[in-house]
PDB file of C-alpha atoms and ligand atoms in Angstrom:
ATOM      1  CA  MET S 765      11.844  19.484   0.618  1.00  0.00           C
ATOM      2  CA  LYS S 766       8.632  21.415   1.221  1.00  0.00           C
ATOM      3  CA  ASP S 767       8.842  22.709  -2.394  1.00  0.00           C
ATOM      4  CA  ASP S 768       8.397  19.114  -3.555  1.00  0.00           C
ATOM      5  CA  LEU S 769       5.002  19.113  -1.964  1.00  0.00           C
ATOM      6  CA  TYR S 770       3.625  22.060  -3.946  1.00  0.00           C
ATOM      7  CA  PHE S 771       3.481  19.976  -7.033  1.00  0.00           C
ATOM      8  CA  TYR S 772       0.133  20.857  -8.447  1.00  0.00           C
ATOM      9  CA  ASN S 773      -0.863  24.442  -7.996  1.00  0.00           C
ATOM     10  CA  GLU S 774      -3.960  24.878 -10.091  1.00  0.00           C
ATOM     11  CA  ASN S 775      -7.380  24.264  -8.465  1.00  0.00           C
ATOM     12  CA  HIS S 776      -6.116  25.143  -5.006  1.00  0.00           C
ATOM     13  CA  THR S 777      -8.083  23.557  -2.220  1.00  0.00           C
ATOM     14  CA  SER S 778      -7.932  24.463   1.428  1.00  0.00           C
ATOM     15  CA  LYS S 779      -5.117  21.947   1.833  1.00  0.00           C
ATOM     16  CA  PRO S 780      -1.851  23.670   0.997  1.00  0.00           C
ATOM     17  CA  MET S 781       0.384  20.790   0.024  1.00  0.00           C
ATOM     18  CA  ARG S 782      -0.154  18.101  -2.553  1.00  0.00           C
ATOM     19  CA  LEU S 783       1.862  15.043  -3.420  1.00  0.00           C
ATOM     20  CA  LEU S 784       1.442  12.530  -6.201  1.00  0.00           C
ATOM     21  CA  PHE S 785       0.865   8.902  -5.191  1.00  0.00           C
ATOM     22  CA  CYS S 786       1.737   6.607  -8.127  1.00  0.00           C
ATOM     23  CA  SER S 787      -1.179   4.217  -7.779  1.00  0.00           C
ATOM     24  CA  THR S 788      -4.758   3.686  -8.871  1.00  0.00           C
ATOM     25  CA  ASN S 789      -5.534   1.587  -5.774  1.00  0.00           C
ATOM     26  CA  LEU S 790      -8.363   3.295  -3.873  1.00  0.00           C
ATOM     27  CA  GLY S 791      -7.908   1.210  -0.700  1.00  0.00           C
ATOM     28  CA  LYS S 792      -4.275   2.249  -0.389  1.00  0.00           C
ATOM     29  CA  THR S 793      -5.103   5.861  -1.283  1.00  0.00           C
ATOM     30  CA  GLN S 794      -7.739   6.019   1.431  1.00  0.00           C
ATOM     31  CA  GLU S 795      -5.344   4.689   4.083  1.00  0.00           C
ATOM     32  CA  ILE S 796      -2.582   7.080   3.012  1.00  0.00           C
ATOM     33  CA  GLN S 797      -4.928  10.062   2.897  1.00  0.00           C
ATOM     34  CA  TYR S 798      -6.171   9.127   6.367  1.00  0.00           C
ATOM     35  CA  LYS S 799      -2.628   9.100   7.795  1.00  0.00           C
ATOM     36  CA  PHE S 800      -1.374  12.161   5.903  1.00  0.00           C
ATOM     37  CA  GLY S 801      -4.622  14.038   5.309  1.00  0.00           C
ATOM     38  CA  LYS S 802      -4.000  16.767   7.859  1.00  0.00           C
ATOM     39  CA  PHE S 803      -0.683  17.691   6.302  1.00  0.00           C
ATOM     40  CA  ILE S 804      -0.747  16.730   2.636  1.00  0.00           C
ATOM     41  CA  ASP S 805      -3.432  16.296   0.017  1.00  0.00           C
ATOM     42  CA  ILE S 806      -2.618  13.013  -1.692  1.00  0.00           C
ATOM     43  CA  GLN S 807      -3.475  12.846  -5.394  1.00  0.00           C
ATOM     44  CA  ASN S 808      -3.351   9.423  -6.964  1.00  0.00           C
ATOM     45  CA  LEU S 809      -2.921   8.655 -10.663  1.00  0.00           C
ATOM     46  CA  LEU S 810      -6.677   8.695 -11.280  1.00  0.00           C
ATOM     47  CA  ASP S 811      -6.869  12.201  -9.806  1.00  0.00           C
ATOM     48  CA  VAL S 812      -4.379  13.402 -12.414  1.00  0.00           C
ATOM     49  CA  GLY S 813      -6.133  11.589 -15.262  1.00  0.00           C
ATOM     50  CA  CYS S 814      -3.779   8.636 -15.601  1.00  0.00           C
ATOM     51  CA  GLU S 815      -5.360   5.186 -15.772  1.00  0.00           C
ATOM     52  CA  GLU S 816      -2.433   3.234 -17.206  1.00  0.00           C
ATOM     53  CA  ALA S 817      -1.420   0.066 -15.369  1.00  0.00           C
ATOM     54  CA  ILE S 818       2.266   0.444 -14.541  1.00  0.00           C
ATOM     55  CA  PRO S 819       4.192  -2.756 -15.321  1.00  0.00           C
ATOM     56  CA  GLU S 820       5.356  -4.436 -12.095  1.00  0.00           C
ATOM     57  CA  THR S 821       8.076  -6.699 -13.418  1.00  0.00           C
ATOM     58  CA  ALA S 822      10.543  -6.736 -10.524  1.00  0.00           C
ATOM     59  CA  ASN S 823      10.794  -9.677  -8.140  1.00  0.00           C
ATOM     60  CA  SER S 824      10.767  -7.673  -4.907  1.00  0.00           C
ATOM     61  CA  PHE S 825       8.439  -5.162  -3.271  1.00  0.00           C
ATOM     62  CA  GLU S 826      11.211  -2.590  -3.309  1.00  0.00           C
ATOM     63  CA  GLY S 827      11.929  -3.184  -7.009  1.00  0.00           C
ATOM     64  CA  ASN S 828       8.286  -2.782  -7.966  1.00  0.00           C
ATOM     65  CA  ALA S 829       7.834   0.267  -5.748  1.00  0.00           C
ATOM     66  CA  LEU S 830      10.820   1.855  -7.480  1.00  0.00           C
ATOM     67  CA  LEU S 831       9.376   1.078 -10.936  1.00  0.00           C
ATOM     68  CA  LYS S 832       6.078   2.735 -10.004  1.00  0.00           C
ATOM     69  CA  ALA S 833       7.694   5.842  -8.501  1.00  0.00           C
ATOM     70  CA  GLN S 834      10.067   6.187 -11.469  1.00  0.00           C
ATOM     71  CA  TYR S 835       7.104   5.976 -13.834  1.00  0.00           C
ATOM     72  CA  GLY S 836       5.364   8.836 -12.025  1.00  0.00           C
ATOM     73  CA  TYR S 837       8.510  10.929 -11.794  1.00  0.00           C
ATOM     74  CA  GLU S 838       9.326  10.529 -15.483  1.00  0.00           C
ATOM     75  CA  LYS S 839       5.771  11.127 -16.688  1.00  0.00           C
ATOM     76  CA  PHE S 840       4.889  14.107 -14.497  1.00  0.00           C
ATOM     77  CA  LYS S 841       8.363  15.498 -13.674  1.00  0.00           C
ATOM     78  CA  LEU S 842       7.290  15.847 -10.076  1.00  0.00           C
ATOM     79  CA  ALA S 843       8.293  14.514  -6.708  1.00  0.00           C
ATOM     80  CA  CYS S 844       6.105  11.492  -6.039  1.00  0.00           C
ATOM     81  CA  PHE S 845       5.857   8.229  -4.127  1.00  0.00           C
ATOM     82  CA  SER S 846       4.583   4.690  -4.571  1.00  0.00           C
ATOM     83  CA  ASP S 847       3.621   1.716  -2.403  1.00  0.00           C
ATOM     84  CA  ASP S 848       4.257  -1.889  -3.316  1.00  0.00           C
ATOM     85  CA  SER S 849       2.893  -4.376  -0.882  1.00  0.00           C
ATOM     86  CA  GLY S 850       1.661  -7.903  -0.443  1.00  0.00           C
ATOM     87  CA  LEU S 851       1.044 -10.891   1.717  1.00  0.00           C
ATOM     88  CA  GLU S 852       3.644 -13.579   2.462  1.00  0.00           C
ATOM     89  CA  VAL S 853       2.330 -16.902   3.759  1.00  0.00           C
ATOM     90  CA  ILE S 854       4.956 -19.024   5.515  1.00  0.00           C
ATOM     91  CA  ALA S 855       3.478 -22.448   4.618  1.00  0.00           C
ATOM     92  CA  LEU S 856       3.363 -21.404   0.952  1.00  0.00           C
ATOM     93  CA  ASN S 857       7.031 -20.394   0.766  1.00  0.00           C
ATOM     94  CA  ASN S 858       6.101 -16.719   1.149  1.00  0.00           C
ATOM     95  CA  GLN S 859       3.604 -16.742  -1.732  1.00  0.00           C
ATOM     96  CA  PRO S 860       1.660 -14.833  -3.016  1.00  0.00           C
ATOM     97  CA  GLY S 861       4.272 -12.110  -2.215  1.00  0.00           C
ATOM     98  CA  VAL S 862       4.815  -9.766  -5.146  1.00  0.00           C
ATOM     99  CA  PHE S 863       1.979 -11.547  -6.990  1.00  0.00           C
ATOM    100  CA  SER S 864      -0.588 -10.741  -4.273  1.00  0.00           C
ATOM    101  CA  ALA S 865      -2.731  -8.510  -6.495  1.00  0.00           C
ATOM    102  CA  ARG S 866      -2.918 -11.095  -9.308  1.00  0.00           C
ATOM    103  CA  TYR S 867      -2.682 -14.319  -7.263  1.00  0.00           C
ATOM    104  CA  ALA S 868      -5.795 -15.819  -8.905  1.00  0.00           C
ATOM    105  CA  GLY S 869      -5.017 -14.321 -12.333  1.00  0.00           C
ATOM    106  CA  VAL S 870      -6.328 -11.364 -14.272  1.00  0.00           C
ATOM    107  CA  PRO S 871      -8.546  -9.410 -14.140  1.00  0.00           C
ATOM    108  CA  LYS S 872      -7.612  -8.823 -10.492  1.00  0.00           C
ATOM    109  CA  SER S 873     -10.206  -9.977  -7.980  1.00  0.00           C
ATOM    110  CA  ASP S 874      -9.901  -9.724  -4.206  1.00  0.00           C
ATOM    111  CA  LYS S 875     -12.592 -12.387  -3.807  1.00  0.00           C
ATOM    112  CA  ARG S 876     -10.912 -14.917  -6.097  1.00  0.00           C
ATOM    113  CA  ASN S 877      -7.515 -14.193  -4.499  1.00  0.00           C
ATOM    114  CA  MET S 878      -8.882 -14.886  -1.018  1.00  0.00           C
ATOM    115  CA  ASP S 879     -10.762 -18.000  -2.155  1.00  0.00           C
ATOM    116  CA  LYS S 880      -7.609 -19.375  -3.765  1.00  0.00           C
ATOM    117  CA  LEU S 881      -5.536 -18.709  -0.641  1.00  0.00           C
ATOM    118  CA  LEU S 882      -8.112 -20.330   1.654  1.00  0.00           C
ATOM    119  CA  PHE S 883      -8.168 -23.347  -0.674  1.00  0.00           C
ATOM    120  CA  GLU S 884      -4.359 -23.652  -0.664  1.00  0.00           C
ATOM    121  CA  LEU S 885      -4.306 -23.518   3.141  1.00  0.00           C
ATOM    122  CA  LYS S 886      -7.178 -25.938   3.683  1.00  0.00           C
ATOM    123  CA  GLY S 887      -6.290 -28.398   6.453  1.00  0.00           C
ATOM    124  CA  LEU S 888      -2.920 -26.742   7.193  1.00  0.00           C
ATOM    125  CA  LYS S 889      -2.107 -25.900  10.817  1.00  0.00           C
ATOM    126  CA  ASN S 890       0.582 -23.369  10.057  1.00  0.00           C
ATOM    127  CA  ARG S 891      -1.369 -20.297   8.928  1.00  0.00           C
ATOM    128  CA  LYS S 892       1.278 -17.713   9.789  1.00  0.00           C
ATOM    129  CA  ALA S 893       1.622 -14.837   7.366  1.00  0.00           C
ATOM    130  CA  CYS S 894       2.848 -11.300   7.169  1.00  0.00           C
ATOM    131  CA  PHE S 895       1.964  -8.197   5.209  1.00  0.00           C
ATOM    132  CA  LYS S 896       4.822  -6.106   3.859  1.00  0.00           C
ATOM    133  CA  THR S 897       4.896  -2.643   2.314  1.00  0.00           C
ATOM    134  CA  VAL S 898       7.715  -0.733   0.693  1.00  0.00           C
ATOM    135  CA  ILE S 899       7.155   2.938  -0.024  1.00  0.00           C
ATOM    136  CA  VAL S 900       9.525   4.612  -2.473  1.00  0.00           C
ATOM    137  CA  TYR S 901       9.695   8.389  -2.565  1.00  0.00           C
ATOM    138  CA  ILE S 902      11.448  10.217  -5.396  1.00  0.00           C
ATOM    139  CA  ASP S 903      12.258  13.821  -4.601  1.00  0.00           C
ATOM    140  CA  SER S 904      12.268  16.673  -7.092  1.00  0.00           C
ATOM    141  CA  SER S 905      15.928  16.059  -7.933  1.00  0.00           C
ATOM    142  CA  GLY S 906      15.169  12.439  -8.851  1.00  0.00           C
ATOM    143  CA  LYS S 907      16.721  10.857  -5.741  1.00  0.00           C
ATOM    144  CA  ALA S 908      14.901   7.782  -4.403  1.00  0.00           C
ATOM    145  CA  PHE S 909      14.336   6.850  -0.743  1.00  0.00           C
ATOM    146  CA  SER S 910      12.581   3.765   0.597  1.00  0.00           C
ATOM    147  CA  PHE S 911      10.600   3.009   3.761  1.00  0.00           C
ATOM    148  CA  GLU S 912       9.423  -0.432   4.901  1.00  0.00           C
ATOM    149  CA  GLY S 913       6.657  -1.732   7.098  1.00  0.00           C
ATOM    150  CA  LYS S 914       5.756  -5.268   8.140  1.00  0.00           C
ATOM    151  CA  ILE S 915       3.097  -6.861  10.334  1.00  0.00           C
ATOM    152  CA  GLU S 916       2.787 -10.502  11.346  1.00  0.00           C
ATOM    153  CA  GLY S 917      -0.431 -12.406  11.792  1.00  0.00           C
ATOM    154  CA  GLU S 918      -2.343 -15.389  10.527  1.00  0.00           C
ATOM    155  CA  ILE S 919      -4.774 -16.362   7.792  1.00  0.00           C
ATOM    156  CA  ILE S 920      -8.080 -17.305   9.389  1.00  0.00           C
ATOM    157  CA  GLU S 921     -10.332 -20.027   7.961  1.00  0.00           C
ATOM    158  CA  GLU S 922     -13.293 -17.911   6.855  1.00  0.00           C
ATOM    159  CA  LYS S 923     -13.640 -14.304   5.757  1.00  0.00           C
ATOM    160  CA  ARG S 924     -14.724 -11.849   8.454  1.00  0.00           C
ATOM    161  CA  GLY S 925     -15.442  -8.126   8.176  1.00  0.00           C
ATOM    162  CA  GLU S 926     -16.481  -5.639   5.539  1.00  0.00           C
ATOM    163  CA  HIS S 927     -13.862  -2.889   5.740  1.00  0.00           C
ATOM    164  CA  GLY S 928     -10.596  -2.405   3.924  1.00  0.00           C
ATOM    165  CA  PHE S 929      -9.515  -4.100   0.708  1.00  0.00           C
ATOM    166  CA  GLY S 930      -7.494  -7.002  -0.663  1.00  0.00           C
ATOM    167  CA  TYR S 931      -6.906  -9.810   1.823  1.00  0.00           C
ATOM    168  CA  ASP S 932      -8.158  -7.807   4.842  1.00  0.00           C
ATOM    169  CA  PRO S 933     -11.110 -10.170   5.627  1.00  0.00           C
ATOM    170  CA  ILE S 934      -8.793 -13.173   6.123  1.00  0.00           C
ATOM    171  CA  PHE S 935      -5.791 -11.551   7.836  1.00  0.00           C
ATOM    172  CA  GLN S 936      -5.778 -11.316  11.631  1.00  0.00           C
ATOM    173  CA  PRO S 937      -2.783  -9.453  13.059  1.00  0.00           C
ATOM    174  CA  LYS S 938      -0.879 -11.134  15.900  1.00  0.00           C
ATOM    175  CA  GLY S 939      -2.274 -10.199  19.321  1.00  0.00           C
ATOM    176  CA  TYR S 940      -5.684  -9.091  17.971  1.00  0.00           C
ATOM    177  CA  ALA S 941      -9.026 -10.873  17.841  1.00  0.00           C
ATOM    178  CA  LYS S 942     -10.227  -8.958  14.766  1.00  0.00           C
ATOM    179  CA  THR S 943      -9.265  -9.198  11.115  1.00  0.00           C
ATOM    180  CA  PHE S 944      -8.136  -6.032   9.345  1.00  0.00           C
ATOM    181  CA  ALA S 945     -11.573  -5.971   7.685  1.00  0.00           C
ATOM    182  CA  GLU S 946     -13.274  -5.894  11.102  1.00  0.00           C
ATOM    183  CA  MET S 947     -11.237  -2.840  12.088  1.00  0.00           C
ATOM    184  CA  SER S 948     -12.159   0.741  11.288  1.00  0.00           C
ATOM    185  CA  LEU S 949      -9.856   2.748   9.064  1.00  0.00           C
ATOM    186  CA  ALA S 950      -8.584   4.459  12.221  1.00  0.00           C
ATOM    187  CA  GLU S 951      -7.790   1.132  13.941  1.00  0.00           C
ATOM    188  CA  LYS S 952      -6.030  -0.390  10.923  1.00  0.00           C
ATOM    189  CA  SER S 953      -4.103   2.849  10.486  1.00  0.00           C
ATOM    190  CA  GLU S 954      -2.600   2.475  13.969  1.00  0.00           C
ATOM    191  CA  LEU S 955      -0.881  -0.823  13.292  1.00  0.00           C
ATOM    192  CA  SER S 956      -0.755  -1.943   9.671  1.00  0.00           C
ATOM    193  CA  HIS S 957       2.352  -2.585   7.568  1.00  0.00           C
ATOM    194  CA  ARG S 958       1.422   0.492   5.518  1.00  0.00           C
ATOM    195  CA  ALA S 959       0.995   2.629   8.644  1.00  0.00           C
ATOM    196  CA  ILE S 960       4.497   1.648   9.829  1.00  0.00           C
ATOM    197  CA  ALA S 961       6.073   2.541   6.473  1.00  0.00           C
ATOM    198  CA  LEU S 962       4.059   5.777   6.285  1.00  0.00           C
ATOM    199  CA  GLU S 963       5.246   6.886   9.717  1.00  0.00           C
ATOM    200  CA  LYS S 964       8.863   6.503   8.585  1.00  0.00           C
ATOM    201  CA  PHE S 965       8.083   8.371   5.359  1.00  0.00           C
ATOM    202  CA  HIS S 966       6.303  11.140   7.237  1.00  0.00           C
ATOM    203  CA  ALA S 967       9.223  11.589   9.648  1.00  0.00           C
ATOM    204  CA  PHE S 968      11.541  11.801   6.652  1.00  0.00           C
ATOM    205  CA  ILE S 969       9.668  14.411   4.619  1.00  0.00           C
ATOM    206  CA  PHE S 970       8.952  16.664   7.585  1.00  0.00           C
ATOM    207  CA  LYS S 971      12.414  16.538   9.121  1.00  0.00           C
ATOM    208  CA  LYS S 972      13.837  18.736   6.325  1.00  0.00           C
TER     209      LYS S 972
HETATM  210  P1  IMP W1257       0.384  -3.941  -5.492  1.00  0.00           P
HETATM  211  O1  IMP W1257       1.204  -3.330  -4.396  1.00  0.00           O
HETATM  212  O2  IMP W1257      -0.375  -2.934  -6.261  1.00  0.00           O
HETATM  213  O3  IMP W1257       1.196  -4.867  -6.347  1.00  0.00           O
HETATM  214  O4  IMP W1257      -0.758  -4.843  -4.865  1.00  0.00           O
HETATM  215  C1  IMP W1257      -0.700  -5.257  -3.581  1.00  0.00           C
HETATM  216  C2  IMP W1257      -1.788  -6.280  -3.326  1.00  0.00           C
HETATM  217  O5  IMP W1257      -1.484  -6.857  -2.058  1.00  0.00           O
HETATM  218  C3  IMP W1257      -3.171  -5.669  -3.195  1.00  0.00           C
HETATM  219  O6  IMP W1257      -3.889  -5.682  -4.405  1.00  0.00           O
HETATM  220  C4  IMP W1257      -3.802  -6.569  -2.158  1.00  0.00           C
HETATM  221  O7  IMP W1257      -4.274  -7.745  -2.776  1.00  0.00           O
HETATM  222  C5  IMP W1257      -2.624  -6.937  -1.274  1.00  0.00           C
HETATM  223  N1  IMP W1257      -2.495  -5.972  -0.155  1.00  0.00           N
HETATM  224  C6  IMP W1257      -1.527  -5.028   0.023  1.00  0.00           C
HETATM  225  N2  IMP W1257      -1.752  -4.327   1.140  1.00  0.00           N
HETATM  226  C7  IMP W1257      -2.887  -4.819   1.656  1.00  0.00           C
HETATM  227  C8  IMP W1257      -3.649  -4.472   2.798  1.00  0.00           C
HETATM  228  O8  IMP W1257      -3.350  -3.544   3.555  1.00  0.00           O
HETATM  229  N3  IMP W1257      -4.741  -5.212   3.016  1.00  0.00           N
HETATM  230  C9  IMP W1257      -5.128  -6.255   2.208  1.00  0.00           C
HETATM  231  N4  IMP W1257      -4.477  -6.588   1.108  1.00  0.00           N
HETATM  232  C10 IMP W1257      -3.360  -5.882   0.832  1.00  0.00           C
END
């Protein structure tokens, strides 16, 4: 398994192991690098000169995560992983779900997505929501493995906080008085949906 991690040997840095993350999302990359940074140097698609938007045509997080990881594996012939994630709002029948990134249309805009969600929830008492992540890892033999993370919380009425990305300023995890955007990277990385999935992924790749 360790061999999978030596995917990209030119330009060695002080970090010995590198792994391709099939995403151009800088917010996700930062969180993943924070969690894994001591052990693995994460390279996203931009780092390897790939700016193509990978089609996300499946109707589940797992399906889309698999599409993204397969794209990376086929293009670079390397072990790699992806993250598909989103926000499910109970009162909106679990929308925006897999459409979270493009909820208010294209081009993608975190601001317009949040404004649309706040508008849809205006006057509603039930503001329960959850964030979900599915990470799919494809090893060097082409075998896929998936890891899930979920966190419950609520959509607050006005944006608060400057950190993070996506819907972070309007999502307050259950049992906390701060939104994700009011938390530092270290705080969010202790409890988020992505952190939960990453811990499972980490245990998996280092057990071998
Ligand atoms: P995708 O996984 O690239 O399809 O996009 C997921 C979208 O869900 C992001 O663009 C964000 O809008 C939202 N999202 C996923 N994870 C988070 C998070 O940790 N914080 C805030 N928004 C998130």
